[in-house]
């Protein structure tokens, strides 16, 4: 069974930086897109950043120039480097993987359990 495990959330002051990591566990042959979504209290889940297997990226307008998404296809990991953080970045951040081919199953989409990022002084 393939799972996504996130790490790196926490409390950070406005203007600070934080790095989120996500690793896909299990025997995996390939993963298409990987990325990050977030959900703030009382709001819908929204896309933060996505990166294709070939390395093409797409960002939400609200994080362009501040966040950088990267991945390691060999390790099946995706990272989100967040900088110049603002209070409005406070949310639970979810790792996402699309079209995951594992040893025993193919998954249309997988989600991590979520990691809380709080930006506050």
mmCIF file of N, CA and C in Angstrom, residues 39-45:
data_model
loop_
_atom_site.group_PDB
_atom_site.id
_atom_site.type_symbol
_atom_site.label_atom_id
_atom_site.label_comp_id
_atom_site.label_asym_id
_atom_site.label_seq_id
_atom_site.Cartn_x
_atom_site.Cartn_y
_atom_site.Cartn_z
ATOM 1 N N UNK A 39 -5.597 24.129 3.340
ATOM 2 C CA UNK A 39 -6.951 24.457 3.747
ATOM 3 C C UNK A 39 -6.901 25.253 5.033
ATOM 4 N N UNK A 40 -7.339 26.500 4.932
ATOM 5 C CA UNK A 40 -7.407 27.361 6.099
ATOM 6 C C UNK A 40 -8.762 27.170 6.790
ATOM 7 N N UNK A 41 -8.858 27.515 8.055
ATOM 8 C CA UNK A 41 -10.131 27.354 8.784
ATOM 9 C C UNK A 41 -11.267 28.079 8.078
ATOM 10 N N UNK A 42 -12.349 27.359 7.847
ATOM 11 C CA UNK A 42 -13.524 27.949 7.226
ATOM 12 C C UNK A 42 -13.425 28.145 5.729
ATOM 13 N N UNK A 43 -12.352 27.657 5.124
ATOM 14 C CA UNK A 43 -12.162 27.836 3.687
ATOM 15 C C UNK A 43 -12.021 26.488 2.998
ATOM 16 N N UNK A 44 -12.187 26.506 1.689
ATOM 17 C CA UNK A 44 -12.021 25.292 0.913
ATOM 18 C C UNK A 44 -10.535 24.999 0.667
ATOM 19 N N UNK A 45 -10.254 23.733 0.411
ATOM 20 C CA UNK A 45 -8.890 23.361 0.077
ATOM 21 C C UNK A 45 -8.509 23.990 -1.258
#
